[in-house]
Amino acid sequence: MNKASLITLSMHIKQLDKLRVTVVVDNYYFTVHNDSPIAERLVSRQGVPIHTEHGLSYVVETTMDGEVSTFLFDFGLNPGTVLQNMAILNIKLGKVQAFGLSHGHLDHWGGLIETLKTYRRAGRNNTSLYLGEEAFAPRFSGYLWNTPHYLGQLDVEQLAPIENLTIKEIKVPTEVMPGGYFTGHIDRVTEYEKARSTLLIARNEHLETDDFKGEQAMIFSVKNKGLIILSGCAHAGIVNTVKHAQKITGISTVHAIMGGFHLLDAPMEDIKKTVEDIKFIEPQHVIPMHCTGYDAMVQFYREMPEQFILSTAGSRFTFVA
């Protein structure tokens, strides 16, 4: 394994035979882009439209020793979008064994309640919802000295009637599915990946800049390949997220970095620093989505054309040992 070493630090990460990530919801849909050795895309069919929105949702499947496990990570913006797109992608909700939420922004939890209610009506019992700190806190955008825009709040009371659902708040690296881990709190180590002053949170009835201390990404390791990091929005910084994954697993080799990189409103100087640092890490694949932003995607493509892969709703990525 190139550059890899496995040293037990905070956790011993299990090695997967295969990882498959299906992008159920994303901001874009582009059906005619060529497939690649790891990516395949939904073929357009008349009368069967996949829906896009400013949101994100993944179905994650891990395979170890012939056992396949399925996890639904994030839930898009609107109720029903996840369920409709899963049906179009021929993914059965009943196969999902557990659920996870990256953070408390509406474009990631908007479809959560409807998805869990449908799951329960289908007769599935005893499942878990994994999330980080402050997932139920009110969020706002704008400036503290002006009238900020309310972004919504996930209501824990709406989850209470869903029978046999266990809510598990994650603060430290935790296995949430076989071979799949939440990061726990992500260390901030870069100089330039700072909290946005326009993203706010209500704490103790006061608005503050949101540092997203509870945001979770997912970490996997595929045999003979290295780490695969899957982010929601990477408000902590995608470079911070990757470095955190390397630190807590002791694995330096990064095979793929994918998800929202939250660079859509970043200064070009910070975008270039991000791309430079990701390039230095030497991942085999870089797959930006959702909130990464057009300018950052172009920069990744220019600087890492061999590693860059375009992802849209309906894309499916498979990593095999």
Short mmCIF file of C-alpha atoms in Angstrom, two decimals:
data_model
loop_
_atom_site.label_atom_id
_atom_site.label_comp_id
_atom_site.label_asym_id
_atom_site.label_seq_id
_atom_site.Cartn_x
_atom_site.Cartn_y
_atom_site.Cartn_z
CA MET A 1 0.00 0.00 0.00
CA ASN A 2 1.67 3.24 -1.15
CA LYS A 3 2.68 5.42 1.82
CA ALA A 4 0.37 3.42 4.11
CA SER A 5 0.99 2.45 7.68
CA LEU A 6 -1.58 1.09 10.09
CA ILE A 7 -0.92 2.26 13.64
CA THR A 8 -3.64 2.01 16.22
CA LEU A 9 -4.30 5.47 17.61
CA SER A 10 -7.86 6.25 18.66
CA MET A 11 -9.36 3.31 16.82
CA HIS A 12 -8.61 0.23 14.78
CA ILE A 13 -10.43 0.58 11.47
CA LYS A 14 -11.76 -2.53 9.78
CA GLN A 15 -10.64 -3.28 6.24
CA LEU A 16 -13.39 -3.59 3.63
CA ASP A 17 -13.53 -5.88 0.64
CA LYS A 18 -15.80 -3.40 -1.14
CA LEU A 19 -17.39 -0.02 -0.61
CA ARG A 20 -20.24 1.32 -2.72
CA VAL A 21 -21.59 4.86 -2.41
CA THR A 22 -24.73 5.83 -4.33
CA VAL A 23 -25.48 9.54 -4.55
CA VAL A 24 -29.23 9.66 -4.01
CA VAL A 25 -29.55 13.47 -3.84
CA ASP A 26 -27.20 16.16 -5.12
CA ASN A 27 -27.44 19.61 -6.70
CA TYR A 28 -26.88 18.41 -10.26
CA TYR A 29 -27.89 15.71 -12.71
CA PHE A 30 -25.87 14.89 -15.83
CA THR A 31 -26.73 11.59 -17.40
CA VAL A 32 -24.49 11.42 -20.47
CA HIS A 33 -21.08 11.82 -18.82
CA ASN A 34 -18.83 8.81 -19.49
CA ASP A 35 -18.53 6.21 -16.78
CA SER A 36 -15.13 5.47 -15.25
CA PRO A 37 -13.63 2.35 -13.67
CA ILE A 38 -15.18 3.31 -10.31
CA ALA A 39 -18.21 5.38 -11.39
CA GLU A 40 -21.46 4.58 -13.14
CA ARG A 41 -24.38 6.90 -13.71
CA LEU A 42 -28.11 6.57 -14.03
CA VAL A 43 -29.30 6.36 -17.63
CA SER A 44 -32.05 8.80 -18.54
CA ARG A 45 -35.48 7.33 -19.21
CA GLN A 46 -38.52 9.25 -20.32
CA GLY A 47 -41.08 9.62 -17.56
CA VAL A 48 -38.67 8.58 -14.81
CA PRO A 49 -37.03 11.82 -13.65
CA ILE A 50 -34.50 11.86 -10.86
CA HIS A 51 -34.89 14.98 -8.74
CA THR A 52 -32.09 17.38 -7.87
CA GLU A 53 -32.05 20.10 -5.23
CA HIS A 54 -29.65 21.96 -2.99
CA GLY A 55 -29.24 18.92 -0.80
CA LEU A 56 -27.25 15.74 -0.33
CA SER A 57 -27.96 12.11 0.50
CA TYR A 58 -26.01 8.87 0.10
CA VAL A 59 -26.69 5.17 0.37
CA VAL A 60 -23.53 3.51 1.62
CA GLU A 61 -22.91 -0.24 1.30
CA THR A 62 -19.93 -1.97 2.91
CA THR A 63 -18.86 -5.56 2.20
CA MET A 64 -16.68 -7.63 4.53
CA ASP A 65 -16.30 -11.41 4.31
CA GLY A 66 -19.35 -11.61 2.06
CA GLU A 67 -21.60 -9.65 4.44
CA VAL A 68 -23.21 -6.51 2.96
CA SER A 69 -24.39 -3.71 5.25
CA THR A 70 -26.38 -0.64 4.20
CA PHE A 71 -26.49 2.84 5.72
CA LEU A 72 -28.35 6.00 4.68
CA PHE A 73 -26.26 9.12 5.27
CA ASP A 74 -28.09 12.48 5.06
CA PHE A 75 -31.57 13.09 3.69
CA GLY A 76 -31.63 15.97 1.20
CA LEU A 77 -33.67 19.15 1.40
CA ASN A 78 -37.28 18.21 0.70
CA PRO A 79 -39.48 15.45 2.12
CA GLY A 80 -39.98 12.74 -0.46
CA THR A 81 -36.96 13.42 -2.67
CA VAL A 82 -34.85 10.71 -1.06
CA LEU A 83 -37.65 8.15 -1.30
CA GLN A 84 -38.48 9.01 -4.91
CA ASN A 85 -34.87 8.90 -6.03
CA MET A 86 -34.17 5.67 -4.17
CA ALA A 87 -37.09 4.08 -6.02
CA ILE A 88 -35.74 5.28 -9.37
CA LEU A 89 -32.30 3.93 -8.44
CA ASN A 90 -33.91 0.61 -7.44
CA ILE A 91 -32.66 0.85 -3.86
CA LYS A 92 -34.98 -0.69 -1.29
CA LEU A 93 -35.41 1.42 1.84
CA GLY A 94 -36.03 -1.76 3.80
CA LYS A 95 -32.42 -2.85 3.24
CA VAL A 96 -31.12 0.11 5.22
CA GLN A 97 -29.94 -0.99 8.65
CA ALA A 98 -29.09 2.37 10.20
CA PHE A 99 -29.19 6.10 9.45
CA GLY A 100 -26.82 9.01 9.92
CA LEU A 101 -26.96 12.80 9.79
CA SER A 102 -23.86 14.89 9.12
CA HIS A 103 -25.09 18.15 10.68
CA GLY A 104 -28.15 20.27 11.44
CA HIS A 105 -28.64 22.19 8.20
CA LEU A 106 -31.97 21.77 6.41
CA ASP A 107 -30.44 20.63 3.11
CA HIS A 108 -29.22 17.52 4.94
CA TRP A 109 -32.11 16.69 7.28
CA GLY A 110 -35.09 17.94 5.22
CA GLY A 111 -36.18 14.44 4.21
CA LEU A 112 -35.30 12.74 7.49
CA ILE A 113 -38.71 12.61 9.18
CA GLU A 114 -40.58 11.35 6.11
CA THR A 115 -37.89 8.76 5.40
CA LEU A 116 -37.97 7.36 8.93
CA LYS A 117 -41.78 7.29 9.00
CA THR A 118 -41.84 5.38 5.72
CA TYR A 119 -39.19 3.01 7.03
CA ARG A 120 -41.27 2.32 10.11
CA ARG A 121 -44.49 1.80 8.10
CA ALA A 122 -42.62 -0.79 6.05
CA GLY A 123 -42.31 -2.82 9.23
CA ARG A 124 -38.62 -2.33 9.95
CA ASN A 125 -37.82 -2.30 13.64
CA ASN A 126 -34.99 -1.41 15.97
CA THR A 127 -32.83 0.98 14.02
CA SER A 128 -30.45 3.77 15.03
CA LEU A 129 -29.99 7.37 13.93
CA TYR A 130 -26.45 8.60 14.44
CA LEU A 131 -25.73 12.32 14.63
CA GLY A 132 -23.36 14.81 16.22
CA GLU A 133 -23.73 17.52 18.81
CA GLU A 134 -26.14 20.39 18.17
CA ALA A 135 -27.97 18.60 15.37
CA PHE A 136 -31.25 19.91 16.86
CA ALA A 137 -30.11 23.51 17.30
CA PRO A 138 -31.74 26.41 15.37
CA ARG A 139 -29.59 27.63 12.48
CA PHE A 140 -29.47 31.01 10.74
CA SER A 141 -27.60 32.77 7.95
CA GLY A 142 -26.67 36.43 7.73
CA TYR A 143 -24.89 38.77 10.10
CA LEU A 144 -25.20 39.17 13.85
CA TRP A 145 -25.72 42.93 13.48
CA ASN A 146 -28.54 42.52 10.98
CA THR A 147 -31.71 40.41 10.85
CA PRO A 148 -30.45 36.91 10.04
CA HIS A 149 -32.42 34.47 7.91
CA TYR A 150 -33.83 31.48 9.79
CA LEU A 151 -32.64 28.20 8.26
CA GLY A 152 -34.85 25.91 10.31
CA GLN A 153 -34.42 23.46 13.13
CA LEU A 154 -34.70 19.70 13.23
CA ASP A 155 -37.37 18.98 15.82
CA VAL A 156 -36.48 16.09 18.11
CA GLU A 157 -40.15 15.87 19.16
CA GLN A 158 -41.07 14.78 15.62
CA LEU A 159 -38.78 11.79 16.03
CA ALA A 160 -40.30 10.72 19.34
CA PRO A 161 -43.34 8.92 17.83
CA ILE A 162 -41.15 6.77 15.56
CA GLU A 163 -41.09 3.47 17.40
CA ASN A 164 -37.91 1.51 18.04
CA LEU A 165 -35.68 4.37 16.89
CA THR A 166 -32.59 5.00 18.99
CA ILE A 167 -30.88 8.38 18.62
CA LYS A 168 -27.14 8.18 19.25
CA GLU A 169 -25.14 11.39 19.63
CA ILE A 170 -21.54 10.95 18.49
CA LYS A 171 -18.66 12.95 19.97
CA VAL A 172 -15.71 10.63 19.34
CA PRO A 173 -14.81 8.37 16.39
CA THR A 174 -17.47 5.68 16.30
CA GLU A 175 -18.34 2.72 14.08
CA VAL A 176 -21.88 3.38 12.84
CA MET A 177 -22.05 0.50 10.36
CA PRO A 178 -19.73 -2.46 9.80
CA GLY A 179 -16.52 -0.90 8.50
CA GLY A 180 -17.97 2.62 8.38
CA TYR A 181 -17.13 5.28 10.99
CA PHE A 182 -18.25 8.73 12.03
CA THR A 183 -15.32 11.05 12.65
CA GLY A 184 -16.35 12.48 15.97
CA HIS A 185 -15.20 16.05 16.57
CA ILE A 186 -12.87 17.11 13.72
CA ASP A 187 -9.65 18.83 14.75
CA ARG A 188 -9.04 22.23 13.14
CA VAL A 189 -5.39 22.31 12.10
CA THR A 190 -5.21 24.40 8.92
CA GLU A 191 -4.75 28.14 9.11
CA TYR A 192 -7.27 29.05 6.41
CA GLU A 193 -10.28 26.77 7.00
CA LYS A 194 -12.23 29.07 9.27
CA ALA A 195 -15.87 29.20 10.37
CA ARG A 196 -18.01 31.44 8.14
CA SER A 197 -19.22 34.52 10.02
CA THR A 198 -22.48 34.37 8.04
CA LEU A 199 -23.48 30.94 9.37
CA LEU A 200 -25.01 31.22 12.82
CA ILE A 201 -26.36 28.97 15.55
CA ALA A 202 -28.58 29.67 18.57
CA ARG A 203 -26.87 28.66 21.81
CA ASN A 204 -28.46 29.47 25.16
CA GLU A 205 -30.86 31.87 23.41
CA HIS A 206 -27.99 33.81 21.84
CA LEU A 207 -26.80 33.79 18.24
CA GLU A 208 -23.17 32.89 17.66
CA THR A 209 -20.97 32.04 14.71
CA ASP A 210 -21.48 28.35 14.03
CA ASP A 211 -18.26 26.35 14.36
CA PHE A 212 -20.05 23.07 13.50
CA LYS A 213 -18.39 21.26 16.37
CA GLY A 214 -20.80 18.36 15.94
CA GLU A 215 -20.53 17.88 12.16
CA GLN A 216 -19.68 14.32 11.14
CA ALA A 217 -18.00 12.86 8.08
CA MET A 218 -17.60 9.15 7.34
CA ILE A 219 -14.36 7.17 7.09
CA PHE A 220 -13.73 3.82 5.42
CA SER A 221 -10.66 1.76 4.53
CA VAL A 222 -10.67 -0.63 1.58
CA LYS A 223 -8.05 -3.39 1.56
CA ASN A 224 -4.97 -2.53 -0.49
CA LYS A 225 -6.40 0.90 -1.36
CA GLY A 226 -6.38 3.16 1.71
CA LEU A 227 -8.84 5.59 3.24
CA ILE A 228 -12.04 6.86 1.66
CA ILE A 229 -13.48 9.98 3.25
CA LEU A 230 -17.13 10.90 2.66
CA SER A 231 -18.21 14.34 3.83
CA GLY A 232 -21.57 16.06 4.16
CA CYS A 233 -20.55 19.72 3.85
CA ALA A 234 -17.09 19.74 5.45
CA HIS A 235 -17.79 22.97 7.33
CA ALA A 236 -14.74 22.07 9.41
CA GLY A 237 -12.72 22.16 6.18
CA ILE A 238 -12.18 19.25 3.83
CA VAL A 239 -8.42 19.31 4.46
CA ASN A 240 -9.02 19.29 8.22
CA THR A 241 -11.44 16.40 7.72
CA VAL A 242 -8.94 14.32 5.76
CA LYS A 243 -6.08 15.05 8.15
CA HIS A 244 -8.33 14.08 11.06
CA ALA A 245 -9.16 10.77 9.36
CA GLN A 246 -5.47 10.05 8.82
CA LYS A 247 -4.67 10.89 12.42
CA ILE A 248 -7.33 8.80 14.13
CA THR A 249 -6.79 5.74 11.92
CA GLY A 250 -3.02 5.91 11.54
CA ILE A 251 -3.44 5.36 7.79
CA SER A 252 -1.69 7.93 5.63
CA THR A 253 -2.76 6.66 2.20
CA VAL A 254 -5.98 8.30 0.97
CA HIS A 255 -7.68 6.57 -1.93
CA ALA A 256 -10.67 8.88 -2.40
CA ILE A 257 -12.08 12.13 -1.02
CA MET A 258 -15.73 12.74 -1.84
CA GLY A 259 -18.70 14.85 -0.78
CA GLY A 260 -19.47 18.49 -0.14
CA PHE A 261 -16.33 20.59 0.38
CA HIS A 262 -18.15 23.85 1.27
CA LEU A 263 -16.07 26.16 -0.89
CA LEU A 264 -18.99 27.77 -2.73
CA ASP A 265 -18.43 31.13 -1.05
CA ALA A 266 -14.73 30.83 -0.25
CA PRO A 267 -12.15 33.35 -1.50
CA MET A 268 -10.14 32.07 -4.45
CA GLU A 269 -7.01 32.21 -2.29
CA ASP A 270 -8.56 29.67 0.11
CA ILE A 271 -9.78 27.50 -2.75
CA LYS A 272 -6.26 27.36 -4.18
CA LYS A 273 -4.80 26.49 -0.77
CA THR A 274 -7.37 23.73 -0.37
CA VAL A 275 -6.60 22.26 -3.78
CA GLU A 276 -2.87 22.51 -3.10
CA ASP A 277 -3.19 20.66 0.21
CA ILE A 278 -5.46 17.97 -1.24
CA LYS A 279 -3.02 17.54 -4.13
CA PHE A 280 -0.18 17.07 -1.62
CA ILE A 281 -2.15 14.26 0.09
CA GLU A 282 -2.15 12.43 -3.28
CA PRO A 283 -5.60 10.81 -3.35
CA GLN A 284 -6.36 8.61 -6.33
CA HIS A 285 -9.83 10.15 -6.68
CA VAL A 286 -11.31 13.55 -5.83
CA ILE A 287 -15.11 13.70 -6.13
CA PRO A 288 -16.53 17.10 -5.09
CA MET A 289 -20.30 17.51 -4.73
CA HIS A 290 -23.14 19.69 -3.47
CA CYS A 291 -21.72 22.80 -1.73
CA THR A 292 -18.24 22.63 -3.24
CA GLY A 293 -19.09 25.37 -5.72
CA TYR A 294 -18.33 25.84 -9.41
CA ASP A 295 -15.09 27.81 -8.94
CA ALA A 296 -13.64 25.14 -6.66
CA MET A 297 -14.70 22.31 -8.95
CA VAL A 298 -13.00 24.01 -11.89
CA GLN A 299 -9.85 24.50 -9.82
CA PHE A 300 -9.79 20.82 -8.78
CA TYR A 301 -10.27 19.78 -12.40
CA ARG A 302 -7.48 22.07 -13.63
CA GLU A 303 -5.00 21.00 -10.98
CA MET A 304 -5.98 17.32 -10.61
CA PRO A 305 -7.48 16.27 -13.96
CA GLU A 306 -6.54 12.61 -13.56
CA GLN A 307 -8.04 12.39 -10.08
CA PHE A 308 -11.15 14.53 -10.57
CA ILE A 309 -14.46 12.72 -11.17
CA LEU A 310 -17.72 14.54 -11.82
CA SER A 311 -20.54 13.37 -9.56
CA THR A 312 -24.22 14.11 -9.87
CA ALA A 313 -27.44 12.69 -8.46
CA GLY A 314 -27.67 9.06 -9.47
CA SER A 315 -23.91 8.47 -9.59
CA ARG A 316 -22.68 5.25 -8.03
CA PHE A 317 -19.08 4.76 -6.94
CA THR A 318 -17.61 1.33 -6.23
CA PHE A 319 -14.25 0.72 -4.60
CA VAL A 320 -12.98 -2.87 -4.57
CA ALA A 321 -9.97 -4.33 -2.77
#
